[in-house]
Amino acid sequence: MINAHLKYLFFVTKPYSFSILEPVQNAIQKSNSGTVKWFTASSASHYLVPGNQLKSNREVHDYNPDVVLVPGNVVPHYWPGLKVQIFHGLDEEVKGFYTITGFFDLYCTTGPVMTETFLKIAKRKKHFLVEETGWPKLDYIFKNKGNFTDQKNQLIKQYGLNPELPVLLYAPTFPAKYTSAPDLLGAIKNVNNGKYNWIIKFHPLMDKTTQEQYKQLENKYLRVVDELNILPIMAGSDLMITDTSSVAYEFLSFDRPLITYQALARKDKGINIQKPTELSTAIEQSLMKPDEFSINRASCLREIHPYSDGSSSDRMLQAIARILNDGLHKELKQKPLNIIRKYQIRKMIDRSQAKG
């Protein structure tokens, strides 16, 4: 184990990324292996930061971070520190997942499928490193599995639901090309008939009109909730319904029934319906046979996130410390110019400074 005390900067542009980075902050604090500062931009700049915040380029340069952790695709190239991509999701279903933006020195991958692909690209491009560490966000699940027994009761109490009924979580993705929300509106309205509790959790970037349409369905059995971290809701749900969203892969860690709508990859991880009219039957089948796809879920997890020890944050920190200690990042080739993208990022940072 390398003992290093490093200065970390967490760069966040999307509000759902806070829950990805908080376990890393906890690991750093627990091990006393460094200091942490946060910098928010874009849609994340409107949210409360769970730690010490920097608000300008000058403050970043004065802090002079050793490492910049990013659960996103871009980062200011002119900031000091090793630039580390830790991803904002587990899935590869959306086009462009393996697009290399040319901003990162290190990609911390979540499992063997992702690692294999990025290693092939790294061998060709030679301007970034790859380390398989697991995904920090899931540390919460594996470290707290024994404490989830009462989570369903907590959800029912929090949202005023019926304790005698199953809890169904619907969490669609937001891009118009992939989201199931418009298609499933009528089907969910029909199934909102008092047989189930419903919790609807939208992506923060979901179309506002669509969100309002679902809010019209609210009654004593259905709630539309506005929580940044979906994991506690997953922990209390009997079943989840989604589409191509990365949350499908996060839910696999609970080994509970999953229904997807027109999934593009790994369609056998649950019941994958093609038409809204198939939803009701899929729900009944999933609740009646909760273990039907358990073997498939386990197989999928081995490919995308085989780590169940709750120590992905620690592995990530050790990998970073080792790379810095050995100077491996200094052997990388020069990154592409990316002039237009760099200009766009600089403007984004300028806007966040103006708000601050």
Short mmCIF file of C-alpha atoms in Angstrom, two decimals:
data_model
loop_
_atom_site.label_atom_id
_atom_site.label_comp_id
_atom_site.label_asym_id
_atom_site.label_seq_id
_atom_site.Cartn_x
_atom_site.Cartn_y
_atom_site.Cartn_z
CA MET A 1 0.00 0.00 0.00
CA ILE A 2 1.36 3.43 -0.97
CA ASN A 3 0.99 6.04 1.75
CA ALA A 4 0.39 9.36 0.03
CA HIS A 5 -1.25 12.56 1.20
CA LEU A 6 -2.66 14.15 -1.93
CA LYS A 7 -4.77 17.17 -2.80
CA TYR A 8 -7.95 16.11 -4.63
CA LEU A 9 -10.32 18.29 -6.62
CA PHE A 10 -13.76 16.89 -7.49
CA PHE A 11 -15.16 18.46 -10.68
CA VAL A 12 -18.94 18.11 -11.04
CA THR A 13 -21.16 19.32 -13.88
CA LYS A 14 -24.26 17.17 -13.23
CA PRO A 15 -26.10 17.05 -9.89
CA TYR A 16 -26.40 13.25 -9.87
CA SER A 17 -22.59 13.03 -9.73
CA PHE A 18 -22.38 14.03 -6.08
CA SER A 19 -23.40 10.51 -4.99
CA ILE A 20 -20.62 9.06 -7.16
CA LEU A 21 -17.91 11.13 -5.51
CA GLU A 22 -19.07 11.19 -1.88
CA PRO A 23 -17.83 7.63 -1.17
CA VAL A 24 -14.40 8.70 -2.46
CA GLN A 25 -14.41 11.70 -0.14
CA ASN A 26 -15.36 9.39 2.74
CA ALA A 27 -12.50 7.01 1.90
CA ILE A 28 -9.99 9.87 1.76
CA GLN A 29 -11.16 11.22 5.10
CA LYS A 30 -11.22 7.80 6.75
CA SER A 31 -7.69 6.97 5.60
CA ASN A 32 -6.42 10.52 6.18
CA SER A 33 -4.78 10.25 2.76
CA GLY A 34 -5.51 13.72 1.45
CA THR A 35 -7.64 16.82 1.28
CA VAL A 36 -10.74 17.31 -0.87
CA LYS A 37 -12.15 20.40 -2.58
CA TRP A 38 -15.13 20.57 -4.92
CA PHE A 39 -15.78 22.67 -8.04
CA THR A 40 -19.21 22.74 -9.66
CA ALA A 41 -20.27 24.04 -13.08
CA SER A 42 -23.19 23.80 -15.49
CA SER A 43 -26.39 22.34 -13.93
CA ALA A 44 -24.55 21.17 -10.79
CA SER A 45 -23.72 24.74 -9.79
CA HIS A 46 -27.25 25.23 -8.41
CA TYR A 47 -26.83 22.54 -5.75
CA LEU A 48 -25.34 22.43 -2.28
CA VAL A 49 -21.85 20.93 -2.31
CA PRO A 50 -21.12 18.18 0.28
CA GLY A 51 -17.74 19.61 1.20
CA ASN A 52 -15.34 22.54 0.76
CA GLN A 53 -15.93 24.38 -2.50
CA LEU A 54 -13.66 26.34 -4.83
CA LYS A 55 -15.35 28.92 -7.05
CA SER A 56 -12.73 30.30 -9.44
CA ASN A 57 -9.77 29.35 -11.60
CA ARG A 58 -7.56 31.37 -9.28
CA GLU A 59 -8.70 29.34 -6.27
CA VAL A 60 -8.05 26.10 -8.18
CA HIS A 61 -4.53 27.18 -9.10
CA ASP A 62 -3.84 28.36 -5.56
CA TYR A 63 -5.01 24.98 -4.25
CA ASN A 64 -2.83 23.27 -6.91
CA PRO A 65 -4.51 19.83 -6.84
CA ASP A 66 -2.53 16.65 -7.41
CA VAL A 67 -5.63 14.92 -8.78
CA VAL A 68 -8.85 16.06 -10.47
CA LEU A 69 -11.62 13.43 -10.30
CA VAL A 70 -14.39 13.72 -12.88
CA PRO A 71 -17.60 11.65 -13.27
CA GLY A 72 -18.14 13.24 -16.67
CA ASN A 73 -16.62 13.61 -20.12
CA VAL A 74 -14.67 16.87 -19.89
CA VAL A 75 -12.44 18.82 -17.53
CA PRO A 76 -10.54 22.12 -17.85
CA HIS A 77 -7.22 21.14 -19.42
CA TYR A 78 -5.45 24.12 -17.88
CA TRP A 79 -6.04 23.04 -14.29
CA PRO A 80 -3.12 21.35 -12.57
CA GLY A 81 -3.26 17.70 -11.50
CA LEU A 82 -3.76 14.21 -12.87
CA LYS A 83 -7.10 14.21 -14.71
CA VAL A 84 -9.09 11.08 -13.83
CA GLN A 85 -12.33 9.95 -15.50
CA ILE A 86 -14.47 7.84 -13.14
CA PHE A 87 -17.68 7.76 -15.25
CA HIS A 88 -21.24 8.81 -14.46
CA GLY A 89 -22.76 5.39 -15.16
CA LEU A 90 -22.10 1.70 -15.75
CA ASP A 91 -23.76 1.08 -19.08
CA GLU A 92 -22.45 1.13 -22.63
CA GLU A 93 -25.86 1.25 -24.30
CA VAL A 94 -25.78 4.89 -25.29
CA LYS A 95 -23.81 5.72 -28.42
CA GLY A 96 -20.52 7.45 -27.73
CA PHE A 97 -19.73 5.77 -24.41
CA TYR A 98 -16.25 4.85 -25.63
CA THR A 99 -15.55 8.19 -27.30
CA ILE A 100 -12.20 9.50 -26.07
CA THR A 101 -12.46 13.24 -25.43
CA GLY A 102 -8.71 13.72 -25.00
CA PHE A 103 -8.86 15.38 -21.59
CA PHE A 104 -7.94 12.54 -19.23
CA ASP A 105 -4.71 10.95 -18.08
CA LEU A 106 -6.42 8.00 -16.41
CA TYR A 107 -9.66 6.08 -16.91
CA CYS A 108 -10.79 4.15 -13.81
CA THR A 109 -12.99 1.42 -15.25
CA THR A 110 -15.72 -0.50 -13.46
CA GLY A 111 -15.29 -4.04 -14.77
CA PRO A 112 -13.65 -6.34 -17.34
CA VAL A 113 -15.83 -5.48 -20.35
CA MET A 114 -15.16 -1.76 -20.02
CA THR A 115 -11.50 -2.35 -19.15
CA GLU A 116 -10.85 -4.50 -22.20
CA THR A 117 -12.28 -1.89 -24.57
CA PHE A 118 -10.46 1.06 -23.04
CA LEU A 119 -7.15 -0.84 -22.93
CA LYS A 120 -7.41 -1.47 -26.67
CA ILE A 121 -8.02 2.21 -27.30
CA ALA A 122 -5.23 3.24 -24.90
CA LYS A 123 -2.77 0.94 -26.69
CA ARG A 124 -3.59 2.72 -29.94
CA LYS A 125 -3.72 6.33 -28.71
CA LYS A 126 -1.06 6.14 -25.97
CA HIS A 127 -2.17 9.36 -24.23
CA PHE A 128 -4.08 7.87 -21.27
CA LEU A 129 -3.80 5.04 -18.75
CA VAL A 130 -6.44 2.49 -17.68
CA GLU A 131 -6.97 0.97 -14.23
CA GLU A 132 -9.86 -1.30 -13.24
CA THR A 133 -11.11 -0.24 -9.81
CA GLY A 134 -14.88 -0.70 -9.65
CA TRP A 135 -17.33 2.18 -9.31
CA PRO A 136 -17.31 4.23 -6.06
CA LYS A 137 -21.04 4.90 -6.07
CA LEU A 138 -21.78 1.22 -5.43
CA ASP A 139 -19.65 1.18 -2.26
CA TYR A 140 -22.77 2.47 -0.52
CA ILE A 141 -24.71 -0.67 -1.48
CA PHE A 142 -22.13 -3.27 -0.54
CA LYS A 143 -21.12 -1.60 2.71
CA ASN A 144 -24.73 -1.22 3.87
CA LYS A 145 -26.45 -4.36 2.61
CA GLY A 146 -27.20 -5.50 6.14
CA ASN A 147 -28.97 -2.22 6.88
CA PHE A 148 -31.44 -2.38 3.98
CA THR A 149 -34.00 -4.62 5.70
CA ASP A 150 -36.01 -1.67 6.94
CA GLN A 151 -35.50 0.57 3.90
CA LYS A 152 -38.85 -0.36 2.33
CA ASN A 153 -40.69 0.64 5.51
CA GLN A 154 -38.77 3.89 5.58
CA LEU A 155 -39.77 4.66 1.98
CA ILE A 156 -43.41 3.85 2.66
CA LYS A 157 -43.40 6.08 5.71
CA GLN A 158 -41.52 8.90 3.95
CA TYR A 159 -43.88 9.02 0.97
CA GLY A 160 -47.11 7.99 2.73
CA LEU A 161 -47.57 4.75 0.78
CA ASN A 162 -49.46 1.55 1.61
CA PRO A 163 -47.34 -0.85 3.73
CA GLU A 164 -49.30 -3.87 2.43
CA LEU A 165 -48.33 -3.35 -1.22
CA PRO A 166 -45.13 -3.93 -3.27
CA VAL A 167 -43.01 -0.87 -4.09
CA LEU A 168 -42.35 -0.35 -7.81
CA LEU A 169 -39.64 2.12 -8.84
CA TYR A 170 -39.82 3.67 -12.30
CA ALA A 171 -36.61 5.48 -13.30
CA PRO A 172 -36.30 6.25 -17.03
CA THR A 173 -33.42 7.90 -18.84
CA PHE A 174 -33.90 11.41 -20.24
CA PRO A 175 -32.65 11.68 -23.89
CA ALA A 176 -35.64 11.86 -26.25
CA LYS A 177 -34.15 9.13 -28.44
CA TYR A 178 -33.94 6.61 -25.59
CA THR A 179 -36.44 7.54 -22.87
CA SER A 180 -39.45 5.34 -22.20
CA ALA A 181 -41.35 8.03 -20.30
CA PRO A 182 -43.74 9.23 -23.06
CA ASP A 183 -44.46 5.68 -24.26
CA LEU A 184 -45.17 4.24 -20.81
CA LEU A 185 -47.28 7.13 -19.47
CA GLY A 186 -50.58 5.52 -20.44
CA ALA A 187 -49.53 2.05 -19.30
CA ILE A 188 -48.44 3.30 -15.88
CA LYS A 189 -51.68 5.28 -15.57
CA ASN A 190 -53.61 2.04 -16.19
CA VAL A 191 -51.51 0.03 -13.71
CA ASN A 192 -51.80 2.75 -11.05
CA ASN A 193 -54.89 0.95 -9.78
CA GLY A 194 -54.24 0.37 -6.09
CA LYS A 195 -52.40 -2.95 -6.48
CA TYR A 196 -48.92 -1.42 -6.13
CA ASN A 197 -47.04 1.49 -4.62
CA TRP A 198 -45.29 3.56 -7.29
CA ILE A 199 -42.24 5.79 -6.91
CA ILE A 200 -41.33 7.74 -10.03
CA LYS A 201 -37.77 9.05 -10.05
CA PHE A 202 -36.80 11.15 -13.04
CA HIS A 203 -33.35 12.10 -14.25
CA PRO A 204 -32.69 15.78 -13.38
CA LEU A 205 -32.55 16.58 -17.11
CA MET A 206 -35.88 14.93 -17.97
CA ASP A 207 -38.22 17.05 -20.09
CA LYS A 208 -40.33 19.25 -17.79
CA THR A 209 -43.55 18.65 -19.71
CA THR A 210 -43.14 14.90 -19.31
CA GLN A 211 -42.51 15.32 -15.59
CA GLU A 212 -45.70 17.35 -15.22
CA GLN A 213 -47.71 14.68 -17.04
CA TYR A 214 -46.57 12.10 -14.50
CA LYS A 215 -47.26 14.41 -11.58
CA GLN A 216 -50.87 14.45 -12.74
CA LEU A 217 -50.98 10.73 -11.89
CA GLU A 218 -50.06 11.28 -8.24
CA ASN A 219 -52.42 9.78 -5.67
CA LYS A 220 -52.05 7.79 -2.44
CA TYR A 221 -50.38 4.97 -4.39
CA LEU A 222 -48.03 6.97 -6.64
CA ARG A 223 -45.40 9.60 -5.85
CA VAL A 224 -43.07 11.54 -8.15
CA VAL A 225 -39.95 12.19 -6.09
CA ASP A 226 -37.08 14.63 -6.48
CA GLU A 227 -34.04 12.95 -4.93
CA LEU A 228 -30.51 13.25 -6.33
CA ASN A 229 -29.34 9.87 -5.02
CA ILE A 230 -31.46 6.99 -6.28
CA LEU A 231 -29.69 4.24 -4.31
CA PRO A 232 -31.75 4.54 -1.07
CA ILE A 233 -34.92 4.34 -3.18
CA MET A 234 -33.60 1.26 -4.96
CA ALA A 235 -32.80 -0.31 -1.60
CA GLY A 236 -36.46 -0.11 -0.58
CA SER A 237 -38.02 -1.16 -3.89
CA ASP A 238 -39.27 -4.63 -4.79
CA LEU A 239 -38.89 -4.08 -8.52
CA MET A 240 -37.53 -1.47 -10.91
CA ILE A 241 -38.71 -0.42 -14.36
CA THR A 242 -36.42 1.51 -16.68
CA ASP A 243 -35.10 1.54 -20.27
CA THR A 244 -31.52 2.14 -21.46
CA SER A 245 -30.67 4.04 -18.29
CA SER A 246 -27.52 3.18 -16.36
CA VAL A 247 -29.65 2.77 -13.23
CA ALA A 248 -30.61 -0.69 -14.54
CA TYR A 249 -27.05 -1.82 -13.89
CA GLU A 250 -26.92 -0.18 -10.48
CA PHE A 251 -30.09 -2.05 -9.49
CA LEU A 252 -28.52 -5.41 -10.40
CA SER A 253 -26.49 -5.19 -7.20
CA PHE A 254 -29.69 -5.76 -5.18
CA ASP A 255 -30.56 -8.94 -7.14
CA ARG A 256 -34.22 -7.95 -7.49
CA PRO A 257 -36.56 -8.09 -10.50
CA LEU A 258 -35.89 -5.64 -13.31
CA ILE A 259 -38.11 -4.66 -16.25
CA THR A 260 -36.61 -2.77 -19.18
CA TYR A 261 -38.37 -1.10 -22.08
CA GLN A 262 -36.62 -1.57 -25.43
CA ALA A 263 -33.18 -2.09 -23.94
CA LEU A 264 -30.29 -2.12 -26.41
CA ALA A 265 -27.84 -4.41 -24.62
CA ARG A 266 -27.88 -7.33 -22.16
CA LYS A 267 -31.60 -7.71 -22.68
CA ASP A 268 -31.78 -10.87 -20.57
CA LYS A 269 -30.99 -9.12 -17.27
CA GLY A 270 -34.75 -8.98 -16.68
CA ILE A 271 -37.96 -8.87 -18.69
CA ASN A 272 -37.37 -6.61 -21.69
CA ILE A 273 -40.71 -5.42 -23.04
CA GLN A 274 -41.19 -3.95 -26.50
CA LYS A 275 -44.70 -2.51 -26.14
CA PRO A 276 -46.37 -0.51 -23.35
CA THR A 277 -49.21 -3.03 -23.28
CA GLU A 278 -46.75 -5.67 -22.02
CA LEU A 279 -45.99 -3.75 -18.81
CA SER A 280 -48.79 -5.09 -16.61
CA THR A 281 -48.03 -8.75 -17.34
CA ALA A 282 -44.29 -8.15 -16.87
CA ILE A 283 -44.90 -6.66 -13.42
CA GLU A 284 -47.07 -9.60 -12.35
CA GLN A 285 -44.52 -12.13 -13.62
CA SER A 286 -41.60 -10.34 -11.97
CA LEU A 287 -43.26 -10.18 -8.58
CA MET A 288 -44.44 -13.78 -8.81
CA LYS A 289 -40.99 -15.09 -9.84
CA PRO A 290 -38.44 -12.65 -8.36
CA ASP A 291 -35.51 -15.05 -8.87
CA GLU A 292 -36.30 -15.90 -12.50
CA PHE A 293 -33.42 -13.81 -13.91
CA SER A 294 -31.13 -13.98 -10.88
CA ILE A 295 -28.46 -16.03 -12.70
CA ASN A 296 -28.50 -13.58 -15.61
CA ARG A 297 -28.19 -10.61 -13.26
CA ALA A 298 -25.16 -12.18 -11.57
CA SER A 299 -23.55 -12.92 -14.95
CA CYS A 300 -24.08 -9.34 -16.08
CA LEU A 301 -22.54 -7.98 -12.88
CA ARG A 302 -19.44 -10.11 -13.36
CA GLU A 303 -18.92 -8.37 -16.68
CA ILE A 304 -19.58 -4.77 -15.69
CA HIS A 305 -18.87 -4.63 -11.93
CA PRO A 306 -17.54 -7.81 -10.30
CA TYR A 307 -16.60 -6.06 -7.03
CA SER A 308 -18.90 -6.64 -4.05
CA ASP A 309 -16.51 -5.64 -1.24
CA GLY A 310 -17.53 -1.97 -1.05
CA SER A 311 -13.90 -0.93 -1.60
CA SER A 312 -13.93 0.55 -5.10
CA SER A 313 -13.07 3.99 -3.71
CA ASP A 314 -10.03 2.58 -1.93
CA ARG A 315 -8.85 0.74 -5.06
CA MET A 316 -9.21 3.94 -7.05
CA LEU A 317 -7.18 5.97 -4.55
CA GLN A 318 -4.44 3.34 -4.44
CA ALA A 319 -4.26 3.20 -8.24
CA ILE A 320 -3.95 6.98 -8.46
CA ALA A 321 -1.28 7.10 -5.74
CA ARG A 322 0.71 4.36 -7.46
CA ILE A 323 0.61 6.09 -10.85
CA LEU A 324 1.76 9.38 -9.36
CA ASN A 325 4.42 7.66 -7.27
CA ASP A 326 5.79 5.76 -10.29
CA GLY A 327 5.45 8.73 -12.65
CA LEU A 328 3.57 6.66 -15.24
CA HIS A 329 1.55 9.68 -16.38
CA LYS A 330 4.76 11.41 -17.46
CA GLU A 331 5.32 8.78 -20.13
CA LEU A 332 2.06 9.51 -21.97
CA LYS A 333 1.99 10.99 -25.45
CA GLN A 334 0.67 14.49 -26.00
CA LYS A 335 -3.12 14.75 -26.10
CA PRO A 336 -5.07 16.06 -29.12
CA LEU A 337 -5.50 19.83 -29.41
CA ASN A 338 -9.29 19.86 -29.03
CA ILE A 339 -9.33 23.63 -29.54
CA ILE A 340 -13.10 24.06 -29.91
CA ARG A 341 -13.96 21.78 -26.98
CA LYS A 342 -11.38 23.51 -24.77
CA TYR A 343 -12.91 26.87 -25.62
CA GLN A 344 -16.40 25.59 -24.74
CA ILE A 345 -15.18 24.29 -21.37
CA ARG A 346 -13.44 27.57 -20.61
CA LYS A 347 -16.69 29.43 -21.29
CA MET A 348 -18.58 27.01 -19.01
CA ILE A 349 -16.12 27.69 -16.20
CA ASP A 350 -16.38 31.43 -16.81
CA ARG A 351 -20.17 31.23 -16.44
CA SER A 352 -19.89 29.29 -13.19
CA GLN A 353 -17.46 31.89 -11.81
CA ALA A 354 -19.89 34.66 -12.73
CA LYS A 355 -22.65 32.91 -10.75
CA GLY A 356 -20.33 32.45 -7.78
#
